Structure formats: C-alpha cells, structure tokens
XYZ file of C-alpha atoms in Angstrom:
607
model
C -12.567 -21.839 0.414
C -15.783 -21.463 2.143
C -19.309 -22.277 3.655
C -22.238 -20.070 1.921
C -25.970 -19.529 3.495
C -28.530 -17.168 2.932
C -32.491 -17.044 2.586
C -34.661 -14.023 1.333
C -38.241 -13.863 1.380
C -39.831 -12.877 -1.805
C -43.443 -11.453 -0.555
C -41.583 -8.405 0.708
C -40.550 -9.174 4.165
C -37.926 -12.304 5.695
C -39.155 -15.663 5.397
C -41.132 -16.830 8.516
C -39.446 -17.977 11.831
C -36.196 -16.459 10.140
C -34.120 -14.002 11.840
C -30.586 -12.878 12.955
C -30.018 -15.896 15.146
C -31.076 -18.443 12.588
C -28.814 -17.079 10.091
C -26.137 -16.749 12.305
C -27.321 -20.652 13.661
C -27.090 -21.319 9.631
C -23.652 -20.069 9.514
C -22.227 -21.930 12.078
C -22.970 -24.901 11.383
C -20.485 -24.579 8.017
C -17.818 -23.908 10.616
C -15.319 -26.443 9.199
C -15.811 -25.001 5.398
C -14.797 -22.079 6.778
C -12.156 -21.790 10.021
C -10.772 -18.165 9.184
C -13.429 -16.318 9.293
C -17.281 -15.860 9.635
C -19.977 -13.034 9.074
C -23.027 -11.919 8.289
C -25.180 -9.448 6.205
C -28.925 -8.655 6.377
C -30.785 -5.610 4.867
C -34.474 -5.824 4.212
C -36.051 -9.442 4.122
C -32.619 -11.244 2.685
C -29.717 -12.393 4.911
C -25.971 -13.551 3.216
C -23.673 -15.690 6.197
C -20.581 -16.885 4.834
C -17.701 -18.710 6.599
C -13.808 -18.519 4.694
C -11.039 -20.570 4.894
C -8.457 -18.044 2.870
C -6.434 -18.793 0.555
C -6.097 -16.314 -2.022
C -5.777 -12.101 -0.609
C -5.877 -13.742 2.927
C -6.730 -9.745 4.259
C -8.809 -8.432 1.886
C -10.837 -11.858 1.069
C -13.689 -11.328 3.340
C -17.191 -12.028 2.889
C -20.511 -11.156 2.231
C -19.542 -8.499 -0.470
C -21.661 -5.819 -1.560
C -21.831 -3.475 -4.499
C -23.744 0.039 -3.629
C -24.609 2.746 -5.706
C -26.262 6.117 -4.522
C -26.731 4.685 -1.796
C -28.140 1.993 -2.047
C -27.701 -1.631 -2.511
C -27.821 -3.162 -5.995
C -25.600 -6.455 -5.350
C -24.584 -8.601 -2.429
C -22.654 -11.886 -3.709
C -21.430 -15.072 -1.445
C -19.148 -16.631 -2.981
C -17.449 -20.168 -2.746
C -14.077 -22.365 -4.142
C -11.608 -20.339 -6.317
C -11.998 -18.491 -9.694
C -8.612 -19.754 -11.447
C -8.341 -16.395 -14.144
C -9.623 -14.351 -11.813
C -6.670 -12.218 -12.792
C -7.389 -12.005 -16.184
C -10.990 -10.864 -15.991
C -10.078 -8.205 -13.335
C -8.596 -6.330 -15.967
C -10.899 -7.400 -18.369
C -12.807 -5.644 -15.582
C -11.152 -2.624 -14.729
C -10.949 -1.452 -18.760
C -14.678 -1.945 -18.558
C -14.410 0.360 -15.474
C -14.762 -1.768 -12.408
C -12.963 -0.474 -9.490
C -10.949 -3.184 -7.494
C -10.364 -2.603 -3.044
C -9.373 -6.478 -2.801
C -6.891 -8.926 -5.151
C -9.451 -11.510 -4.133
C -11.110 -14.114 -6.313
C -14.745 -13.425 -4.590
C -14.390 -9.192 -5.816
C -13.589 -10.481 -9.438
C -17.165 -12.280 -8.642
C -19.220 -9.798 -7.574
C -17.997 -7.585 -10.369
C -17.880 -9.898 -13.549
C -22.458 -10.822 -11.858
C -22.550 -7.453 -12.213
C -21.072 -6.684 -15.683
C -22.681 -10.125 -17.218
C -25.631 -10.805 -15.030
C -26.005 -14.906 -15.736
C -23.838 -14.794 -18.396
C -20.540 -14.525 -14.921
C -20.677 -18.332 -14.763
C -19.880 -19.018 -18.529
C -16.341 -17.093 -17.827
C -15.172 -18.446 -15.148
C -12.492 -21.244 -14.703
C -12.997 -23.228 -11.464
C -14.771 -24.756 -9.260
C -17.282 -22.185 -7.316
C -20.941 -21.604 -6.240
C -22.135 -18.729 -5.667
C -25.536 -16.766 -4.406
C -25.906 -13.231 -6.015
C -28.798 -10.893 -4.449
C -30.026 -7.832 -6.400
C -32.621 -5.794 -4.095
C -33.731 -3.471 -7.446
C -35.970 -6.580 -9.406
C -35.970 -8.696 -5.755
C -33.849 -11.126 -7.511
C -32.127 -13.883 -6.784
C -29.167 -16.386 -8.732
C -27.540 -19.318 -7.515
C -24.622 -20.577 -9.536
C -22.604 -23.796 -9.415
C -19.828 -24.787 -11.663
C -19.672 -26.295 -14.514
C -18.950 -30.459 -13.273
C -20.742 -29.400 -9.315
C -17.108 -30.021 -7.751
C -18.241 -27.531 -5.063
C -21.273 -28.244 -4.018
C -24.752 -26.136 -3.081
C -28.899 -26.357 -2.188
C -32.305 -24.547 -1.379
C -35.332 -25.392 -0.523
C -38.584 -23.295 -1.205
C -40.259 -22.131 1.269
C -44.143 -20.395 0.769
C -42.930 -16.734 0.989
C -39.262 -17.165 0.324
C -36.168 -19.415 -0.453
C -33.207 -20.795 1.924
C -29.943 -22.006 0.596
C -26.774 -23.467 1.637
C -23.566 -25.599 0.287
C -25.043 -28.094 2.431
C -28.005 -29.401 3.607
C -27.142 -29.517 7.494
C -27.044 -25.346 6.570
C -31.013 -25.048 5.031
C -32.084 -27.920 7.466
C -31.223 -25.893 9.882
C -33.667 -23.337 9.133
C -36.804 -24.035 11.346
C -39.016 -23.473 8.145
C -37.946 -26.141 6.647
C -38.423 -29.543 7.700
C -36.653 -32.894 7.966
C -37.883 -35.313 5.757
C -37.181 -38.186 4.036
C -39.531 -40.211 1.552
C -38.884 -42.891 -0.794
C -37.755 -41.185 -3.253
C -34.810 -39.854 -0.851
C -34.222 -43.373 0.564
C -34.153 -44.499 -3.025
C -31.015 -41.353 -3.761
C -29.947 -42.453 -0.037
C -29.152 -45.842 -1.427
C -28.108 -45.794 -5.316
C -25.862 -42.825 -4.589
C -23.149 -44.893 -2.299
C -24.958 -48.577 -3.719
C -23.890 -48.757 -6.527
C -22.342 -44.857 -6.560
C -25.548 -43.011 -8.977
C -25.470 -39.390 -8.442
C -29.365 -37.944 -10.029
C -28.316 -34.236 -10.637
C -30.425 -31.787 -8.865
C -32.135 -34.562 -6.326
C -31.073 -34.499 -2.170
C -31.728 -37.682 0.189
C -34.333 -34.523 2.223
C -37.568 -34.789 0.766
C -37.679 -30.471 -0.389
C -34.183 -30.297 -0.343
C -32.784 -29.984 -3.680
C -29.030 -28.976 -5.539
C -28.595 -26.716 -7.385
C -27.230 -29.334 -10.180
C -23.565 -28.737 -12.080
C -23.536 -25.789 -14.915
C -27.334 -24.649 -14.304
C -27.999 -20.978 -12.696
C -31.255 -21.493 -10.207
C -33.020 -18.052 -10.465
C -35.792 -16.865 -7.937
C -38.102 -13.320 -8.559
C -41.482 -12.951 -7.522
C -43.119 -14.181 -10.208
C -41.443 -17.202 -9.297
C -38.139 -19.820 -9.912
C -36.582 -21.249 -13.273
C -33.776 -22.909 -13.322
C -30.810 -22.598 -16.729
C -28.444 -25.130 -18.258
C -25.346 -22.646 -19.004
C -22.871 -25.601 -19.931
C -23.233 -29.199 -20.417
C -21.274 -31.846 -21.849
C -22.231 -32.270 -25.694
C -20.502 -33.770 -28.518
C -18.862 -31.783 -30.851
C -16.496 -32.501 -33.699
C -12.407 -33.215 -32.686
C -9.762 -31.880 -35.125
C -6.842 -33.317 -34.338
C -4.691 -36.541 -35.485
C -3.314 -38.311 -32.321
C -0.028 -36.666 -31.587
C -1.935 -32.750 -32.126
C -4.349 -34.633 -29.574
C -1.401 -35.753 -27.005
C 0.067 -32.414 -26.975
C -3.087 -30.608 -26.440
C -3.338 -32.513 -23.670
C 0.190 -31.704 -22.035
C -0.581 -28.170 -22.457
C -3.851 -28.213 -21.191
C -2.648 -29.818 -18.523
C -0.393 -28.244 -17.484
C -1.624 -25.416 -17.432
C -4.143 -26.644 -15.123
C -1.817 -27.882 -12.591
C 0.151 -24.335 -12.867
C -3.068 -22.257 -12.426
C -4.448 -24.502 -9.359
C -0.287 -23.887 -7.528
C -1.639 -20.220 -7.042
C -1.901 -19.614 -3.630
C -1.334 -17.493 -0.565
C -1.097 -19.995 1.497
C 1.502 -23.579 1.837
C -0.281 -26.244 -1.412
C 0.295 -30.546 -1.319
C -0.034 -32.561 -3.693
C -1.650 -36.171 -2.595
C 0.544 -38.598 -4.341
C -0.410 -42.189 -4.530
C 1.915 -43.236 -6.729
C -0.925 -44.414 -9.868
C -0.693 -42.335 -12.681
C -2.625 -39.803 -11.310
C -1.383 -37.995 -9.019
C 1.835 -38.810 -10.294
C 1.459 -37.055 -13.256
C 0.264 -34.440 -11.544
C 2.742 -34.110 -9.140
C 5.284 -34.641 -11.504
C 3.934 -31.138 -13.718
C 4.156 -28.911 -10.700
C 7.425 -29.887 -9.916
C 8.949 -27.044 -11.653
C 6.592 -24.303 -10.136
C 6.351 -25.936 -6.819
C 10.287 -25.126 -5.451
C 9.743 -28.031 -3.350
C 6.901 -29.981 -3.749
C 5.404 -31.294 -0.556
C 3.211 -34.701 -1.016
C 1.116 -37.094 1.134
C -0.152 -40.362 0.901
C -1.833 -43.179 2.737
C -0.522 -46.195 3.965
C -1.713 -48.978 5.775
C 0.968 -51.059 6.080
C 0.844 -54.747 5.610
C -2.660 -55.031 5.269
C -2.769 -52.722 2.361
C -5.709 -54.177 -0.012
C -3.914 -56.686 -2.530
C -5.373 -57.996 -6.130
C -9.233 -57.858 -6.700
C -11.874 -57.385 -8.910
C -10.807 -53.949 -9.304
C -6.905 -54.435 -9.787
C -5.627 -53.298 -6.913
C -1.935 -53.600 -5.639
C 0.232 -51.688 -2.830
C 0.197 -47.729 -3.694
C 3.853 -47.394 -1.293
C 6.562 -49.153 -3.811
C 5.389 -46.600 -6.332
C 4.946 -43.309 -4.332
C 8.425 -44.328 -2.670
C 9.355 -44.329 -6.726
C 7.946 -40.951 -7.443
C 9.639 -39.709 -4.552
C 12.636 -40.623 -5.049
C 12.671 -38.958 -8.964
C 11.211 -35.855 -7.905
C 12.637 -35.082 -4.855
C 9.209 -34.591 -2.884
C 9.213 -33.319 0.807
C 7.162 -36.845 1.290
C 4.678 -37.848 4.726
C 2.989 -40.932 4.829
C -0.201 -41.620 7.060
C -0.410 -44.228 8.624
C -3.838 -45.672 8.867
C -4.588 -48.840 10.908
C -7.804 -50.357 11.048
C -8.794 -50.004 14.752
C -8.508 -46.510 13.503
C -10.257 -47.695 10.689
C -13.367 -48.935 12.419
C -13.294 -46.648 15.272
C -17.362 -46.006 16.139
C -16.483 -42.426 16.999
C -14.934 -41.785 14.805
C -17.504 -43.558 12.131
C -20.168 -41.446 13.961
C -17.719 -38.209 13.119
C -17.534 -39.406 9.438
C -21.120 -40.167 9.278
C -21.568 -35.900 10.369
C -20.172 -34.630 7.521
C -21.156 -36.910 4.871
C -24.836 -35.939 3.726
C -24.412 -39.187 1.990
C -23.761 -42.849 3.487
C -19.802 -42.921 4.327
C -18.016 -45.538 1.971
C -17.050 -47.269 4.444
C -13.910 -47.454 5.550
C -12.941 -46.028 1.943
C -14.600 -42.586 3.607
C -12.824 -42.822 7.043
C -9.230 -43.000 5.809
C -9.814 -40.543 3.643
C -10.974 -38.014 5.949
C -8.068 -39.288 8.299
C -5.495 -38.541 5.050
C -7.537 -34.948 5.063
C -6.735 -34.176 8.886
C -2.861 -34.614 8.290
C -2.433 -32.913 5.270
C -4.978 -30.006 6.834
C -2.068 -30.326 9.972
C 0.591 -29.015 7.797
C -1.471 -27.639 4.052
C -4.899 -25.732 4.065
C -4.471 -26.197 0.164
C -3.618 -29.891 -1.986
C -4.110 -30.937 -5.111
C -5.648 -33.958 -6.202
C -6.233 -36.940 -9.356
C -10.054 -37.243 -9.351
C -11.567 -37.194 -12.484
C -9.275 -38.763 -14.578
C -10.846 -42.104 -14.981
C -14.231 -40.848 -15.520
C -12.227 -38.525 -18.170
C -9.583 -40.506 -19.572
C -10.802 -44.172 -19.579
C -9.361 -45.503 -16.982
C -12.045 -48.233 -14.807
C -11.691 -51.627 -16.145
C -15.661 -50.996 -17.235
C -14.925 -48.674 -20.028
C -14.733 -51.890 -22.884
C -17.085 -52.675 -25.837
C -18.271 -54.975 -23.738
C -19.717 -53.549 -21.033
C -21.275 -49.951 -23.493
C -23.498 -52.624 -24.767
C -25.057 -53.310 -21.573
C -28.487 -51.861 -20.549
C -27.412 -50.554 -17.416
C -24.551 -48.287 -15.744
C -21.358 -49.810 -16.815
C -19.964 -50.057 -13.603
C -21.377 -52.282 -12.999
C -20.727 -54.624 -14.974
C -17.558 -55.162 -12.657
C -17.804 -53.163 -9.148
C -20.353 -56.257 -8.867
C -22.088 -54.397 -5.942
C -23.943 -57.048 -3.802
C -27.874 -56.341 -4.211
C -27.744 -54.663 -0.234
C -31.630 -54.397 0.284
C -31.933 -57.604 1.047
C -31.253 -56.579 4.326
C -34.077 -53.896 4.623
C -37.388 -55.033 5.172
C -38.886 -56.988 2.993
C -42.216 -54.715 2.733
C -39.534 -51.730 1.642
C -37.375 -53.364 -0.823
C -40.632 -54.000 -2.111
C -42.410 -49.962 -2.005
C -38.922 -49.038 -2.626
C -38.282 -51.380 -6.002
C -34.904 -50.053 -6.887
C -34.354 -52.211 -9.707
C -36.940 -50.515 -11.754
C -35.807 -47.074 -10.025
C -32.116 -47.874 -11.474
C -33.672 -48.719 -14.621
C -35.226 -45.502 -15.511
C -32.297 -43.443 -14.256
C -30.020 -45.284 -16.986
C -32.543 -44.728 -19.413
C -32.889 -41.243 -18.478
C -28.968 -40.070 -18.158
C -28.626 -41.788 -21.465
C -31.249 -40.129 -23.381
C -29.296 -36.235 -21.808
C -26.469 -37.535 -24.519
C -27.365 -36.322 -28.602
C -24.448 -37.685 -31.041
C -23.302 -37.020 -33.914
C -24.435 -37.630 -37.314
C -22.604 -40.544 -38.421
C -21.464 -41.445 -35.170
C -20.291 -45.601 -35.427
C -22.350 -47.206 -32.923
C -19.203 -48.307 -30.312
C -17.618 -45.154 -30.545
C -21.411 -43.631 -29.171
C -21.740 -46.362 -26.988
C -18.476 -45.843 -25.261
C -18.642 -41.893 -25.529
C -22.329 -42.339 -23.730
C -20.605 -44.834 -21.095
C -17.908 -41.468 -20.758
C -21.265 -38.877 -20.482
C -22.623 -41.594 -16.983
C -19.097 -41.751 -15.477
C -18.763 -37.726 -14.928
C -22.448 -37.116 -14.621
C -23.942 -39.605 -12.886
C -20.369 -41.540 -10.485
C -17.870 -39.263 -10.411
C -20.808 -36.521 -8.892
C -20.501 -39.515 -5.842
C -17.033 -39.294 -5.392
C -16.876 -35.474 -5.205
C -19.585 -34.867 -2.827
C -17.320 -37.653 -0.764
C -13.677 -35.730 -1.536
C -15.768 -32.394 -0.571
C -17.697 -33.491 2.736
C -14.233 -35.082 4.393
C -11.958 -32.332 3.540
C -14.076 -29.191 3.795
C -14.969 -31.052 7.334
C -11.084 -30.169 8.311
C -11.166 -26.935 6.546
C -8.979 -28.704 4.002
C -9.386 -27.282 -0.130
C -9.487 -30.097 -2.343
C -8.458 -28.893 -6.268
C -8.833 -30.810 -9.119
C -6.512 -29.880 -12.218
C -8.209 -32.892 -14.194
C -11.797 -31.305 -13.958
C -10.423 -28.199 -15.665
C -14.054 -27.781 -18.159
C -11.553 -27.309 -20.861
C -9.612 -30.208 -20.489
C -13.121 -32.088 -20.109
C -14.464 -30.979 -23.309
C -11.682 -31.572 -25.026
C -10.749 -35.008 -23.716
C -14.942 -35.785 -24.279
C -14.887 -34.934 -28.078
C -11.812 -36.732 -28.909
C -11.900 -40.163 -30.526
C -12.049 -43.182 -28.313
C -9.503 -45.375 -30.308
C -7.347 -42.520 -29.187
C -7.880 -42.861 -25.673
C -6.994 -46.615 -25.969
C -4.414 -46.174 -28.795
C -1.713 -48.392 -27.612
C -4.027 -51.132 -26.554
C -4.242 -49.789 -22.284
C -6.578 -48.191 -21.107
C -5.625 -43.893 -20.619
C -3.591 -44.476 -23.378
C -3.981 -40.482 -23.909
C -3.187 -39.295 -20.695
C 0.422 -42.049 -20.444
C 1.102 -40.428 -23.880
C 1.050 -36.963 -22.779
C 3.063 -36.982 -19.509
C 5.444 -39.770 -20.420
C 8.694 -37.995 -20.163
C 8.042 -37.198 -16.927
C 7.178 -40.588 -15.152
C 9.477 -43.833 -14.553
C 8.417 -46.640 -16.523
C 6.513 -48.624 -13.203
C 4.336 -45.906 -12.968
C 3.517 -44.970 -16.435
C 2.611 -48.435 -16.702
C 0.525 -48.924 -13.681
C -2.664 -50.380 -13.976
C -5.502 -48.292 -12.442
C -5.147 -48.656 -8.687
C -8.065 -47.118 -6.928
C -8.039 -45.050 -3.710
C -6.953 -48.643 -1.078
C -8.857 -50.206 1.371
C -7.945 -52.569 4.271
C -7.801 -55.954 4.270
C -6.742 -56.479 8.273
C -9.212 -59.121 9.989
C -9.414 -56.785 12.697
C -11.719 -54.117 10.505
C -14.371 -57.310 10.197
C -14.608 -58.337 13.713
C -14.674 -55.011 14.918
C -17.622 -54.419 12.208
C -19.387 -57.907 13.280
C -19.149 -56.907 16.941
C -21.221 -53.192 15.872
C -23.495 -54.557 14.548
C -24.983 -57.365 17.275
C -24.976 -54.357 19.238
C -27.059 -52.572 17.283
C -29.416 -55.682 17.094
C -29.279 -56.338 20.387
C -29.827 -52.434 21.948
C -31.764 -51.168 19.150
C -31.328 -48.060 16.958
C -33.156 -45.982 14.010
C -32.039 -48.144 11.126
C -33.088 -51.651 12.745
C -37.102 -50.158 11.859
C -35.690 -50.553 8.203
C -33.920 -53.690 8.585
C -34.984 -57.406 7.648
C -33.376 -58.520 11.662
C -32.997 -62.326 10.007
C -31.470 -60.393 7.169
C -28.956 -59.069 9.074
C -27.787 -61.926 11.481
C -27.308 -63.755 8.713
C -25.121 -61.423 7.473
C -22.434 -62.441 10.391
C -22.434 -65.717 9.979
C -20.973 -65.203 6.219
C -17.783 -66.130 5.658
C -14.526 -64.621 4.601
C -13.995 -64.575 1.004
C -13.317 -62.491 -1.870
C -17.101 -62.029 -1.894
C -17.462 -57.864 -0.621
C -20.784 -58.453 0.625
C -20.543 -59.377 4.154
C -18.479 -56.300 4.406
C -20.496 -53.695 2.794
C -23.446 -55.642 3.823
C -22.153 -54.516 7.989
C -21.060 -50.822 6.423
C -24.470 -50.529 5.675
C -26.433 -51.119 8.855
C -23.693 -49.159 10.804
C -23.673 -46.401 8.335
C -27.757 -46.516 7.784
C -28.227 -45.867 11.456
C -25.606 -43.369 11.908
C -27.102 -41.178 8.990
C -30.548 -41.431 10.621
C -29.168 -40.888 14.385
C -27.296 -37.634 12.492
C -30.402 -36.281 10.320
C -32.822 -37.321 12.430
C -35.534 -36.742 9.651
C -39.076 -38.168 9.756
C -39.699 -40.790 7.944
C -42.604 -40.701 4.871
C -41.745 -44.447 4.107
C-alpha cells in the first residue's frame, strides 16, 4: 500500500511551474500513506513520486519502477494497492521471457503493463491504482481497480497532466488551482448527505477522479478514457445449493488470498455477520488470529431506524468461538467530539466527514496500526448481498436512491443561505443523478420487472453508495499508515453474487440469505441470526452538548462556513430537542465539518 503522485508534460518540457522541488512537496503530502519509504524519479518532461507502506517483499518492493531497453527508459510505473494473484502472473510472465529481480507485486504490475498494455488491469485480482509512463510514444496511462477501492485523481494543464492518490497531492502543484463551484459544492454535500457519489467527479473544479474500472490515457494528441470493467447482468446458470457452495468457495479464496503478507495481519471483528464470516474463514490459515473492535461502553447506540444493537456481546461470543487474540478499543464522547481530533480527521478527508462515525473509525484504525500494518474488513457485503433495510420491493419501486426511503436523512440544505440553496437546487440535481445512474444498467431480455428493479438498486448501492464508504475507509486508514483489505469486494465474488436471482438472496425470508447459508457451519447461532447492525454511533448526551458549544463558538467568532450558512437556521438548530430525529445532531456536524473542510482546503469560491 502506498501513495503515488506525478506529472507529465506533453509540450516536450516539464509542465509549467513544476520542478524537482515541487515533486518532492507533492510526494510529502502523502507521507501518511507510505511511512516506510519515499522516492522520486524524473526524466525529461515526466516525474513520478512514491511513498511506501511495505507489506510484500519488504526489501525489494521499492518504487518508482523503471524498465529500460537499449539504455533508454521504456516504461516507468508507480503503483499502490495489492495484486493478490501476483504469484500466478509472475509465472505466466516468466514463461513469456520476463525476468524478475524482486518478489513484489509492484514489479509484476510493471512487467504486466509492458507485456499486455491496456489489457493488464483485466488480469489483476485485487485493489490497485497505478500510473504508467512510456517515453517513446509519450503516453501516460492512469488505471483504477474495478470497484474503486484505491483512489486516483488527476488534473489537466494546458501543457500537461498532474495526478496523485489524493486531491491534496494534485492541489500541491502550483499550476492547479483550488476552486469550489456550484457543481463541486453539490458533490461535497451529497456525498455526505445522503451519501451519493458521482463516479469521476470531485468537489474541486478541474480535478477529476479516475472512475472505478477505468483507464485514462493521455498522449500529445489528447486525453481519452475507457472502461475495462463494469457490472453487467449475465445469466446465472446455477441452482440454489450450487450457488451457496460457490459463494463459499469464492469467499474462502478471497479471504485466504488476502491474508498473504510479509507483515502481521489482523481482522476487524464487530460481531456482525460480515466481519464474523471473515474472521471464521481466516482462522484456519492465520495461526493465531488477532481481532479488534470498538467499545463505546454504556453509550453505544441502541435500536434505531437502522436496527442497531450493541456489538460487544456478539464480538465476545465470536472471540470465544474462534479463540482469537482480541483487543477492544475504548472510545468516549469527549474523544469523539474533541475539536483537534475533528480537525485531524477533516484534514484526511476529501469529503465532509460523517461525524462520530469518522472520528471513531479513525481512532479504531490508529489503534490497529499500533500493532498491525494490515487488517481485513467486511466492507461491501451489505451492498452485494442485500443487507440493508432498503432492499425491498417497495423501495425498488420508488424513483429515488433506495437508501433515501429508510435513512430519512434530513434536508440539511435548510441550514444554507437561502440564495445559495436555491442556486444549488439539490432536489433537481439529485433526481438527475438517479436517472443517469439507473440508466447505466441494461437488463437481460425477459427479466421480470421486480427482479430488474432490485438488481438496479443493488447496482446503485455498489456504484453510488459504497464509494462513499470506500473513500472514507481509505483516507482514515491510510491516515494512520494502515492497509485495509476488503475480501467481499473480490471482483469474481461481486460478479457472481450480483447476477444471482434476488429470490436466492432472500430465500429463507431474511436479508443476506446467501451469505448466511454459505457460512452457516462456521458461526454460532446468535451471530448467524443477527440482523444488520451498522458501525455504531455514540449516544452519550455529552457528545451533542459538545457539538452545540462548538457551533455557538463558530457563530460568535465567525469562520469560512458562516458565509454559506443561514445564521438564523443554525441558531434554531441549537434549540431543537433531543429525540429520535437525528437532524439536530447531523446538522451540527454538518456546520462544523463544512467549516473544517473550508479551513483545510481554502478554496476560492465561485458560487
């Protein structure tokens, strides 16, 4: 796991306002992503920078990697992530005549790009992003993994292109301006409330992301993009028992493959079905299995609209069941509301934070990193197997993103300046995003309307909702120098389960029937029967009291967000009673997080 940055000039020279010092500064912005090593390579109009978190071939896996022929550079690559099938690819490439100097998966990427060009990412199993520069044809190729687990963004200049793992690296380039326009503010707000991410977009004007499963190719002739992978409906040939068995096989392969590392590996264990399944599958291959969970004590969330119940009893049951070495990470309302901690999280996020969800996850990741550079997590299982409460025929019939029908997120635009809210027109923008996203998926002829609607909602969850969670996990984990691996997002498993009939996914009348059946022999009955219980939130009244105090101070002292807010609406928010409605809490967090985001990035506003 690493951070990568770079630039290429296509006018035969280094892009304007760029030099070795700038590449060094760009690379340094990603030091947290790669605490083990840092290096840069420059030649002619190109520069590549890299920071490394060493997990495979600790000595030999240094980057950037350069391939020469006849004394000239033929290919230079910077890569981040993991290619889990690198051993089999190495054997295949060796048979083709390639000679390897290291055991690293990064050298496999270099040789694969040399051998297969734009087809290389179709051969990779894993989470990855990379940039490949070929001086001969003056061609730069940017690639992101199929599900968008690892980030990669870029900005085009008049005479070149700048790229990096995170926006902060690209924005460090002096020729890239930090601007926030109406489209960017729409993306910023909707990616947090109600969690809708638009592939390829960012909150910054002129700064784009490489969309999941996509290549961006830049040459002197111009820029083109090409999808090399997408979720596509296909006939499902298997009956239910065969499907259950194959899901178990694919998941077992994914977990076992992702345990491979030259450093200690742990598993996040909440006691939910997803994390428990991963821990149980990892147990035979891991020897001593190390697990971790958060502990919010007496103020953990109780039952609410998402069906949360405390994790601790289930986590303890799994620990006894598997015999793991377990550590609970205690969290308090004070630590979650601490302004310094909020600012720290805000500096890591490219998006608005999700309040204590983010602060607590960051503290968990930091505790994990004290002992383990790598951990496995259950991200993606609910989107894939239909675990959320909004996977219903009623929600599928609604002409909106399905999570809108259950989460009941308040309209936080009421806190914005009325003129700005009118200019944003988020309801119309949101409806257009839904129409565009839903139209991307073509259904097989003869698909029943109900099946098509539920598969469409699965697609929306995997391509619009899940990316918000993946970005969150990436920034907060890499902010600690921690690599989080996600076995449920093995693309082979995703393709197979996505196309299984919906009746298979609920065959026993419960959500995630396929997953429950696939791991039924591995888990204690209470864990196997447990309903979806998302990542916990704190219910301590002291947390909201701290938010109220901080918002009062912001209104009194002023801050960059106050120019975008309606002071009267924010003041009325402070007086709203505590109840089951989460709006006061979410509104308070939005005010503080918007102010922190603006303080961190200091964009020029074009609103």
